[in-house]
PDB file of C-alpha atoms in Angstrom:
ATOM      1  CA  MET B 309       0.111   0.127   0.124  1.00 45.00           C
ATOM      2  CA  ALA B 310       2.991   2.594   1.354  1.00 46.00           C
ATOM      3  CA  GLY B 311       4.434   1.510  -2.741  1.00 45.00           C
ATOM      4  CA  LEU B 312       0.719   3.385  -4.401  1.00 39.00           C
ATOM      5  CA  THR B 313       0.718   6.194  -2.100  1.00 39.00           C
ATOM      6  CA  ALA B 314       4.293   6.789  -2.885  1.00 42.00           C
ATOM      7  CA  ALA B 315       3.651   6.726  -6.991  1.00 41.00           C
ATOM      8  CA  ALA B 316       0.340   8.732  -6.420  1.00 42.00           C
ATOM      9  CA  ILE B 317       2.160  11.426  -4.250  1.00 42.00           C
ATOM     10  CA  ALA B 318       5.136  11.391  -7.351  1.00 43.00           C
ATOM     11  CA  ALA B 319       2.105  11.651 -10.200  1.00 41.00           C
ATOM     12  CA  ILE B 320       0.930  14.455  -8.081  1.00 40.00           C
ATOM     13  CA  GLY B 321       4.337  16.179  -7.951  1.00 42.00           C
ATOM     14  CA  PHE B 322       5.271  15.597 -11.632  1.00 38.00           C
ATOM     15  CA  LEU B 323       1.292  17.495 -13.022  1.00 37.00           C
ATOM     16  CA  ALA B 324       2.402  20.310  -9.973  1.00 37.00           C
ATOM     17  CA  TYR B 325       5.577  20.950 -11.731  1.00 36.00           C
ATOM     18  CA  GLN B 326       3.798  21.081 -15.278  1.00 37.00           C
ATOM     19  CA  ALA B 327       1.287  23.237 -14.005  1.00 37.00           C
ATOM     20  CA  SER B 328       3.549  25.753 -12.821  1.00 35.00           C
ATOM     21  CA  ALA B 329       5.776  26.005 -15.395  1.00 35.00           C
ATOM     22  CA  ASN B 330       2.844  26.913 -17.732  1.00 35.00           C
ATOM     23  CA  VAL B 331       2.983  31.235 -18.472  1.00 31.00           C
ATOM     24  CA  PRO B 332       0.473  33.470 -19.055  1.00 33.00           C
ATOM     25  CA  ASP B 333      -0.062  34.939 -22.017  1.00 34.00           C
ATOM     26  CA  THR B 334       0.984  38.309 -21.455  1.00 31.00           C
ATOM     27  CA  LEU B 335       4.308  37.086 -20.036  1.00 30.00           C
ATOM     28  CA  GLY B 336       6.685  35.757 -23.237  1.00 33.00           C
ATOM     29  CA  GLY B 337       4.395  35.553 -25.723  1.00 32.00           C
ATOM     30  CA  PRO B 338       1.703  32.640 -25.889  1.00 34.00           C
ATOM     31  CA  ALA B 339       2.332  28.855 -24.782  1.00 34.00           C
ATOM     32  CA  ARG B 340       0.727  26.790 -27.390  1.00 34.00           C
ATOM     33  CA  PRO B 341      -2.371  25.080 -25.755  1.00 37.00           C
ATOM     34  CA  GLY B 342      -0.696  21.874 -23.660  1.00 38.00           C
ATOM     35  CA  THR B 343       2.715  22.640 -23.549  1.00 33.00           C
ATOM     36  CA  THR B 344       4.855  24.318 -21.067  1.00 30.00           C
ATOM     37  CA  ALA B 345       6.944  27.563 -22.135  1.00 28.00           C
ATOM     38  CA  THR B 346       9.734  29.575 -20.029  1.00 27.00           C
ATOM     39  CA  ALA B 347       9.419  32.309 -17.577  1.00 27.00           C
ATOM     40  CA  SER B 348      11.350  34.945 -20.164  1.00 29.00           C
ATOM     41  CA  PRO B 349      11.139  34.892 -23.911  1.00 33.00           C
ATOM     42  CA  SER B 350      15.206  35.496 -23.315  1.00 34.00           C
ATOM     43  CA  ALA B 351      15.698  32.277 -20.858  1.00 38.00           C
ATOM     44  CA  SER B 352      16.194  29.365 -22.553  1.00 40.00           C
ATOM     45  CA  PRO B 353      14.691  26.089 -21.429  1.00 42.00           C
ATOM     46  CA  GLY B 354      16.896  23.512 -19.394  1.00 48.00           C
ATOM     47  CA  LYS B 355      17.115  19.682 -20.620  1.00 46.00           C
ATOM     48  CA  ASP B 356      14.499  18.974 -18.157  1.00 49.00           C
ATOM     49  CA  GLU B 357      12.365  21.618 -19.248  1.00 45.00           C
ATOM     50  CA  ALA B 358      12.607  21.003 -23.080  1.00 41.00           C
ATOM     51  CA  ALA B 359      11.181  17.319 -22.165  1.00 47.00           C
ATOM     52  CA  ALA B 360       8.538  18.648 -20.552  1.00 48.00           C
ATOM     53  CA  VAL B 361       7.771  20.563 -23.744  1.00 49.00           C
ATOM     54  CA  GLU B 362       7.672  17.509 -25.423  1.00 60.00           C
ATOM     55  CA  THR B 363       5.679  15.283 -23.574  1.00 74.00           C
ATOM     56  CA  ALA B 364       3.314  17.092 -21.921  1.00 91.00           C
ATOM     57  CA  ILE B 365      -0.182  16.350 -23.239  1.00 96.00           C
ATOM     58  CA  PRO B 366      -2.139  18.227 -25.214  1.00 96.00           C
ATOM     59  CA  ALA B 367      -4.423  20.321 -24.030  1.00 92.00           C
ATOM     60  CA  GLY B 368      -8.321  19.550 -24.888  1.00 93.00           C
ATOM     61  CA  SER B 369      -7.466  16.116 -26.456  1.00 96.00           C
ATOM     62  CA  GLY B 370     -10.295  14.497 -24.150  1.00 95.00           C
ATOM     63  CA  SER B 371     -10.383  12.228 -21.415  1.00 96.00           C
ATOM     64  CA  GLY B 372      -9.844   8.591 -20.546  1.00 96.00           C
ATOM     65  CA  ALA B 373      -8.028   5.655 -22.138  1.00 98.00           C
ATOM     66  CA  ARG B 374      -6.514   7.180 -25.872  1.00 98.00           C
ATOM     67  CA  VAL B 375      -4.134   7.566 -28.408  1.00 98.00           C
ATOM     68  CA  VAL B 376      -3.161  11.269 -28.577  1.00 98.00           C
ATOM     69  CA  TYR B 377      -1.775  12.608 -32.408  1.00 98.00           C
ATOM     70  CA  ASP B 378      -0.994  16.383 -32.571  1.00 97.00           C
ATOM     71  CA  LEU B 379      -0.395  17.394 -36.158  1.00 96.00           C
ATOM     72  CA  ASP B 380       1.473  20.335 -35.796  1.00 95.00           C
ATOM     73  CA  ALA B 381       4.172  18.850 -33.219  1.00 95.00           C
ATOM     74  CA  ARG B 382       4.460  15.559 -35.646  1.00 96.00           C
ATOM     75  CA  ARG B 383       3.764  13.124 -31.947  1.00 97.00           C
ATOM     76  CA  VAL B 384       2.104  10.661 -30.517  1.00 98.00           C
ATOM     77  CA  TRP B 385       1.241   9.848 -27.021  1.00 98.00           C
ATOM     78  CA  LEU B 386      -0.691   6.339 -25.544  1.00 98.00           C
ATOM     79  CA  VAL B 387      -2.876   8.017 -22.662  1.00 98.00           C
ATOM     80  CA  GLY B 388      -4.392   5.650 -19.877  1.00 97.00           C
ATOM     81  CA  GLU B 389      -7.435   5.859 -17.993  1.00 96.00           C
ATOM     82  CA  ASP B 390      -5.166   7.455 -14.621  1.00 95.00           C
ATOM     83  CA  GLU B 391      -4.272  10.363 -17.447  1.00 95.00           C
ATOM     84  CA  THR B 392      -0.702   9.783 -17.657  1.00 94.00           C
ATOM     85  CA  ALA B 393       0.989   8.971 -20.792  1.00 96.00           C
ATOM     86  CA  SER B 394       2.752   5.457 -20.814  1.00 95.00           C
ATOM     87  CA  ARG B 395       4.852   6.489 -24.011  1.00 96.00           C
ATOM     88  CA  THR B 396       5.287   9.401 -26.206  1.00 97.00           C
ATOM     89  CA  PHE B 397       7.229   9.519 -29.653  1.00 97.00           C
ATOM     90  CA  GLU B 398       7.653  11.648 -32.924  1.00 96.00           C
ATOM     91  CA  VAL B 399       5.775  10.286 -36.240  1.00 97.00           C
ATOM     92  CA  MET B 400       6.183  10.790 -40.085  1.00 96.00           C
ATOM     93  CA  PRO B 401       2.750  12.035 -41.112  1.00 94.00           C
ATOM     94  CA  SER B 402       1.279  10.411 -43.982  1.00 89.00           C
ATOM     95  CA  ALA B 403       0.459  12.553 -47.048  1.00 88.00           C
ATOM     96  CA  VAL B 404      -3.104  12.479 -46.178  1.00 90.00           C
ATOM     97  CA  ASP B 405      -4.252  14.041 -43.157  1.00 92.00           C
ATOM     98  CA  PRO B 406      -7.110  13.432 -40.730  1.00 96.00           C
ATOM     99  CA  ALA B 407      -9.031  16.078 -39.611  1.00 97.00           C
ATOM    100  CA  PRO B 408      -8.993  17.117 -35.959  1.00 97.00           C
ATOM    101  CA  GLY B 409     -11.487  15.597 -33.969  1.00 97.00           C
ATOM    102  CA  THR B 410     -12.190  12.679 -32.288  1.00 98.00           C
ATOM    103  CA  TYR B 411     -12.255   8.874 -34.100  1.00 98.00           C
ATOM    104  CA  THR B 412     -11.970   4.999 -32.870  1.00 98.00           C
ATOM    105  CA  VAL B 413      -9.976   2.484 -33.803  1.00 98.00           C
ATOM    106  CA  THR B 414     -11.469   0.530 -36.867  1.00 98.00           C
ATOM    107  CA  SER B 415      -9.238  -2.171 -37.848  1.00 98.00           C
ATOM    108  CA  ARG B 416      -5.938  -3.377 -37.574  1.00 98.00           C
ATOM    109  CA  THR B 417      -3.399  -5.836 -39.499  1.00 97.00           C
ATOM    110  CA  GLY B 418      -0.348  -7.183 -38.303  1.00 96.00           C
ATOM    111  CA  GLU B 419       1.854  -6.962 -42.024  1.00 97.00           C
ATOM    112  CA  VAL B 420       1.112  -5.660 -44.972  1.00 96.00           C
ATOM    113  CA  THR B 421       2.629  -4.057 -47.843  1.00 92.00           C
ATOM    114  CA  GLY B 422       1.685   0.189 -47.391  1.00 88.00           C
ATOM    115  CA  SER B 423      -0.102   1.820 -50.270  1.00 82.00           C
ATOM    116  CA  ASP B 424       3.490   3.272 -50.477  1.00 84.00           C
ATOM    117  CA  GLY B 425       5.099  -0.054 -51.631  1.00 87.00           C
ATOM    118  CA  VAL B 426       6.574  -0.186 -48.239  1.00 90.00           C
ATOM    119  CA  PRO B 427       6.539  -3.591 -45.952  1.00 95.00           C
ATOM    120  CA  VAL B 428       4.661  -2.303 -42.858  1.00 96.00           C
ATOM    121  CA  GLU B 429       3.772  -3.964 -39.803  1.00 97.00           C
ATOM    122  CA  HIS B 430       1.029  -2.780 -36.740  1.00 97.00           C
ATOM    123  CA  VAL B 431      -1.050  -1.167 -38.461  1.00 97.00           C
ATOM    124  CA  VAL B 432      -3.690   0.772 -36.829  1.00 98.00           C
ATOM    125  CA  ARG B 433      -6.167   2.417 -38.727  1.00 98.00           C
ATOM    126  CA  PHE B 434      -8.820   5.413 -37.181  1.00 98.00           C
ATOM    127  CA  THR B 435     -10.967   6.957 -40.337  1.00 97.00           C
ATOM    128  CA  SER B 436     -10.508   7.505 -43.987  1.00 96.00           C
ATOM    129  CA  VAL B 437      -9.784  10.917 -45.966  1.00 94.00           C
ATOM    130  CA  ASP B 438     -11.057  10.887 -49.349  1.00 91.00           C
ATOM    131  CA  GLY B 439     -11.021   7.117 -49.821  1.00 92.00           C
ATOM    132  CA  VAL B 440      -7.777   6.856 -48.042  1.00 92.00           C
ATOM    133  CA  SER B 441      -7.290   4.964 -44.748  1.00 94.00           C
ATOM    134  CA  VAL B 442      -5.455   6.582 -41.995  1.00 96.00           C
ATOM    135  CA  GLY B 443      -3.696   4.933 -39.350  1.00 97.00           C
ATOM    136  CA  PHE B 444      -0.202   4.310 -37.577  1.00 97.00           C
ATOM    137  CA  SER B 445       1.962   1.689 -39.025  1.00 96.00           C
ATOM    138  CA  ALA B 446       6.189   0.887 -38.707  1.00 97.00           C
ATOM    139  CA  ALA B 447       8.300  -0.015 -41.638  1.00 95.00           C
ATOM    140  CA  VAL B 448       9.383  -3.283 -41.334  1.00 95.00           C
ATOM    141  CA  ASP B 449      13.055  -1.917 -42.410  1.00 93.00           C
ATOM    142  CA  GLY B 450      12.769   0.983 -39.455  1.00 89.00           C
ATOM    143  CA  THR B 451      13.025   4.326 -41.929  1.00 87.00           C
ATOM    144  CA  LEU B 452      11.015   7.023 -41.226  1.00 86.00           C
ATOM    145  CA  LYS B 453      11.028   8.161 -44.842  1.00 84.00           C
ATOM    146  CA  SER B 454       9.081  11.488 -45.693  1.00 84.00           C
ATOM    147  CA  PRO B 455       6.330  10.604 -47.846  1.00 82.00           C
ATOM    148  CA  ASP B 456       5.702  11.271 -51.447  1.00 81.00           C
ATOM    149  CA  PRO B 457       3.534  14.240 -52.170  1.00 80.00           C
ATOM    150  CA  SER B 458       2.425  12.575 -55.145  1.00 82.00           C
ATOM    151  CA  LEU B 459       1.134   9.171 -53.708  1.00 85.00           C
ATOM    152  CA  LYS B 460      -3.074   9.916 -51.733  1.00 85.00           C
ATOM    153  CA  THR B 461      -0.977   7.901 -48.514  1.00 89.00           C
ATOM    154  CA  GLY B 462      -2.429   7.188 -45.177  1.00 92.00           C
ATOM    155  CA  GLY B 463       0.191   5.566 -43.733  1.00 93.00           C
ATOM    156  CA  ILE B 464       1.438   7.851 -40.608  1.00 96.00           C
ATOM    157  CA  ARG B 465       4.857   5.795 -39.764  1.00 96.00           C
ATOM    158  CA  GLN B 466       6.460   5.731 -36.603  1.00 96.00           C
ATOM    159  CA  LYS B 467       9.781   3.365 -35.527  1.00 96.00           C
ATOM    160  CA  ARG B 468       9.384  -0.140 -34.673  1.00 96.00           C
ATOM    161  CA  ALA B 469       9.418   0.194 -31.238  1.00 97.00           C
ATOM    162  CA  ASP B 470       6.786   2.571 -30.973  1.00 97.00           C
ATOM    163  CA  GLY B 471       4.618   0.777 -33.538  1.00 97.00           C
ATOM    164  CA  ASN B 472       4.785  -2.651 -31.067  1.00 97.00           C
ATOM    165  CA  ALA B 473       3.520  -0.309 -28.355  1.00 97.00           C
ATOM    166  CA  MET B 474       0.789   1.077 -30.460  1.00 98.00           C
ATOM    167  CA  TRP B 475      -0.236  -2.182 -31.138  1.00 98.00           C
ATOM    168  CA  THR B 476      -0.596  -3.350 -27.646  1.00 98.00           C
ATOM    169  CA  PHE B 477      -2.159  -0.224 -26.600  1.00 98.00           C
ATOM    170  CA  ALA B 478      -4.584   0.832 -29.524  1.00 98.00           C
ATOM    171  CA  THR B 479      -6.981  -2.679 -29.337  1.00 98.00           C
ATOM    172  CA  ILE B 480     -10.445  -2.349 -31.951  1.00 98.00           C
ATOM    173  CA  GLY B 481     -12.562   0.643 -30.355  1.00 98.00           C
ATOM    174  CA  THR B 482      -9.605   2.049 -28.789  1.00 98.00           C
ATOM    175  CA  LYS B 483     -10.575   6.131 -29.005  1.00 98.00           C
ATOM    176  CA  VAL B 484      -7.967   8.253 -30.998  1.00 98.00           C
ATOM    177  CA  VAL B 485      -7.607  12.008 -30.490  1.00 98.00           C
ATOM    178  CA  VAL B 486      -5.996  13.977 -33.671  1.00 98.00           C
ATOM    179  CA  VAL B 487      -5.103  17.814 -32.166  1.00 97.00           C
ATOM    180  CA  PRO B 488      -4.040  20.228 -34.341  1.00 96.00           C
TER     181      PRO B 488
END
């Protein structure tokens, strides 16, 4: 029981740190929702502060267990029921972006050749745009290449280890929230 209490106190302390790091819009310019900012425009964030900026779950991304995909940041968070991210990682967006909103995982495929001809694994689909399926996948060769803009592809690429985590986390029906 003492271990659970210590974990709860640590989580509250971390959240309090994140909340205290936000700067009002009147100081140093507006902060992007869901991120932390430094106290003055001339101050550069330290290593720990920069990590907090990257790992803070975006504001306005809902609640409960969900995958959060930030289009501008090119980043994904796997968020549990306890509102903590078990993992966050960078992704390479597809040529076709989904509109911001809330979706659910509709299908999954273990291995397939992507619409760009690249063998991929752990495909987790959550919507379609103009007839193009959109979802997360990992290239079997481990690359994160920029998509060919002349191809209408919907594969949001992630590293293989991140693809494994997504595959485990995002089962059919899991909520996916896309934020701008």
